[in-house]
PDB file of C-alpha atoms in Angstrom:
ATOM      1  CA  UNK A1118      37.074 120.964-136.215  1.00 51.00           C
ATOM      2  CA  UNK A1119      37.150 122.662-132.681  1.00 61.00           C
ATOM      3  CA  UNK A1120      37.469 126.465-132.740  1.00 66.00           C
ATOM      4  CA  UNK A1121      38.579 128.666-130.056  1.00 68.00           C
ATOM      5  CA  UNK A1122      35.745 130.674-128.361  1.00 75.00           C
ATOM      6  CA  UNK A1123      37.591 134.085-127.553  1.00 69.00           C
ATOM      7  CA  UNK A1124      34.642 134.795-125.007  1.00 81.00           C
ATOM      8  CA  UNK A1125      35.144 131.538-123.215  1.00 86.00           C
ATOM      9  CA  UNK A1126      35.979 132.146-119.564  1.00 93.00           C
ATOM     10  CA  UNK A1127      38.519 129.208-119.431  1.00 93.00           C
ATOM     11  CA  UNK A1128      40.237 130.593-122.219  1.00 93.00           C
ATOM     12  CA  UNK A1129      40.547 133.952-120.976  1.00 94.00           C
ATOM     13  CA  UNK A1130      41.754 132.578-117.732  1.00 96.00           C
ATOM     14  CA  UNK A1131      44.469 130.443-119.362  1.00 97.00           C
ATOM     15  CA  UNK A1132      45.759 133.644-121.247  1.00 97.00           C
ATOM     16  CA  UNK A1133      45.766 135.494-118.105  1.00 97.00           C
ATOM     17  CA  UNK A1134      47.701 132.775-116.094  1.00 98.00           C
ATOM     18  CA  UNK A1135      50.146 132.381-118.651  1.00 98.00           C
ATOM     19  CA  UNK A1136      50.897 136.191-119.245  1.00 98.00           C
ATOM     20  CA  UNK A1137      51.393 136.600-115.370  1.00 98.00           C
ATOM     21  CA  UNK A1138      53.680 133.722-115.367  1.00 98.00           C
ATOM     22  CA  UNK A1139      55.614 135.357-118.069  1.00 98.00           C
ATOM     23  CA  UNK A1140      55.795 138.688-116.063  1.00 97.00           C
ATOM     24  CA  UNK A1141      53.640 140.296-118.971  1.00 98.00           C
ATOM     25  CA  UNK A1142      56.805 140.135-121.478  1.00 98.00           C
ATOM     26  CA  UNK A1143      57.756 138.501-124.709  1.00 98.00           C
ATOM     27  CA  UNK A1144      59.595 135.199-124.025  1.00 97.00           C
ATOM     28  CA  UNK A1145      61.354 135.152-127.062  1.00 97.00           C
ATOM     29  CA  UNK A1146      65.079 135.572-126.347  1.00 97.00           C
ATOM     30  CA  UNK A1147      66.308 138.988-126.596  1.00 96.00           C
ATOM     31  CA  UNK A1148      62.938 140.518-127.090  1.00 97.00           C
ATOM     32  CA  UNK A1149      61.164 141.045-123.701  1.00 90.00           C
ATOM     33  CA  UNK A1150      58.611 143.481-125.265  1.00 97.00           C
ATOM     34  CA  UNK A1151      55.513 144.444-123.229  1.00 97.00           C
ATOM     35  CA  UNK A1152      53.397 145.681-125.946  1.00 97.00           C
ATOM     36  CA  UNK A1153      51.058 144.000-128.350  1.00 97.00           C
ATOM     37  CA  UNK A1154      51.173 140.578-126.228  1.00 98.00           C
ATOM     38  CA  UNK A1155      49.722 137.466-127.435  1.00 97.00           C
ATOM     39  CA  UNK A1156      49.480 134.087-125.670  1.00 97.00           C
ATOM     40  CA  UNK A1157      50.652 131.218-128.118  1.00 96.00           C
ATOM     41  CA  UNK A1158      49.860 127.606-127.621  1.00 96.00           C
ATOM     42  CA  UNK A1159      53.106 125.623-127.763  1.00 96.00           C
ATOM     43  CA  UNK A1160      51.250 122.284-128.661  1.00 94.00           C
ATOM     44  CA  UNK A1161      48.432 123.236-131.022  1.00 90.00           C
ATOM     45  CA  UNK A1162      44.946 123.846-130.117  1.00 89.00           C
ATOM     46  CA  UNK A1163      43.550 121.491-132.726  1.00 89.00           C
ATOM     47  CA  UNK A1164      45.864 118.726-132.423  1.00 91.00           C
ATOM     48  CA  UNK A1165      46.313 118.504-128.676  1.00 93.00           C
ATOM     49  CA  UNK A1166      42.732 119.091-127.050  1.00 93.00           C
ATOM     50  CA  UNK A1167      43.983 117.910-123.576  1.00 96.00           C
ATOM     51  CA  UNK A1168      46.527 120.669-123.321  1.00 95.00           C
ATOM     52  CA  UNK A1169      44.391 123.667-124.331  1.00 94.00           C
ATOM     53  CA  UNK A1170      44.206 125.124-120.945  1.00 96.00           C
ATOM     54  CA  UNK A1171      47.352 123.792-119.512  1.00 97.00           C
ATOM     55  CA  UNK A1172      49.565 126.571-118.492  1.00 97.00           C
ATOM     56  CA  UNK A1173      52.578 124.801-119.478  1.00 97.00           C
ATOM     57  CA  UNK A1174      51.393 124.697-122.831  1.00 97.00           C
ATOM     58  CA  UNK A1175      51.452 128.423-123.226  1.00 97.00           C
ATOM     59  CA  UNK A1176      53.985 131.197-123.842  1.00 98.00           C
ATOM     60  CA  UNK A1177      53.716 134.934-124.014  1.00 98.00           C
ATOM     61  CA  UNK A1178      54.835 136.487-127.397  1.00 98.00           C
ATOM     62  CA  UNK A1179      54.749 139.977-128.827  1.00 98.00           C
ATOM     63  CA  UNK A1180      52.928 140.341-131.960  1.00 97.00           C
ATOM     64  CA  UNK A1181      55.898 140.592-134.020  1.00 97.00           C
ATOM     65  CA  UNK A1182      57.849 137.371-132.458  1.00 97.00           C
ATOM     66  CA  UNK A1183      54.245 135.611-132.759  1.00 97.00           C
ATOM     67  CA  UNK A1184      53.963 136.206-136.566  1.00 96.00           C
ATOM     68  CA  UNK A1185      57.575 134.952-136.923  1.00 94.00           C
ATOM     69  CA  UNK A1186      56.660 131.566-136.203  1.00 94.00           C
ATOM     70  CA  UNK A1187      53.311 131.372-137.963  1.00 89.00           C
ATOM     71  CA  UNK A1188      52.969 128.246-140.111  1.00 87.00           C
ATOM     72  CA  UNK A1189      55.759 126.620-138.571  1.00 92.00           C
ATOM     73  CA  UNK A1190      54.543 126.259-134.892  1.00 88.00           C
ATOM     74  CA  UNK A1191      55.416 122.662-134.421  1.00 89.00           C
ATOM     75  CA  UNK A1192      58.923 123.488-135.173  1.00 95.00           C
ATOM     76  CA  UNK A1193      59.155 125.563-132.270  1.00 96.00           C
ATOM     77  CA  UNK A1194      57.546 123.274-129.807  1.00 95.00           C
ATOM     78  CA  UNK A1195      60.651 121.796-128.226  1.00 96.00           C
ATOM     79  CA  UNK A1196      62.379 125.411-128.145  1.00 97.00           C
ATOM     80  CA  UNK A1197      59.517 126.892-126.189  1.00 97.00           C
ATOM     81  CA  UNK A1198      59.177 124.177-123.898  1.00 95.00           C
ATOM     82  CA  UNK A1199      62.989 124.405-123.098  1.00 96.00           C
ATOM     83  CA  UNK A1200      62.423 128.335-122.607  1.00 94.00           C
ATOM     84  CA  UNK A1201      60.062 127.546-119.882  1.00 93.00           C
ATOM     85  CA  UNK A1202      62.053 124.946-117.820  1.00 92.00           C
TER      86      UNK A1202
END
């Protein structure tokens, strides 16, 4: 099982690129929070290794919105991809 290395420069660069693209705001409709931001992999880290560092596979969510989808991330993939169009 591949684990994320939080100190990996490529992972840090990916997170920064996604936050910048999303203007440092939560992308959940109606939220737009600028606090406690996290970058979420739309297609999971574990099951889609080729997409791990693709900016199009990330979305910025605040901690609260990110927690809202925990455990059902795959159910939200199409929704997040549509938001990014």
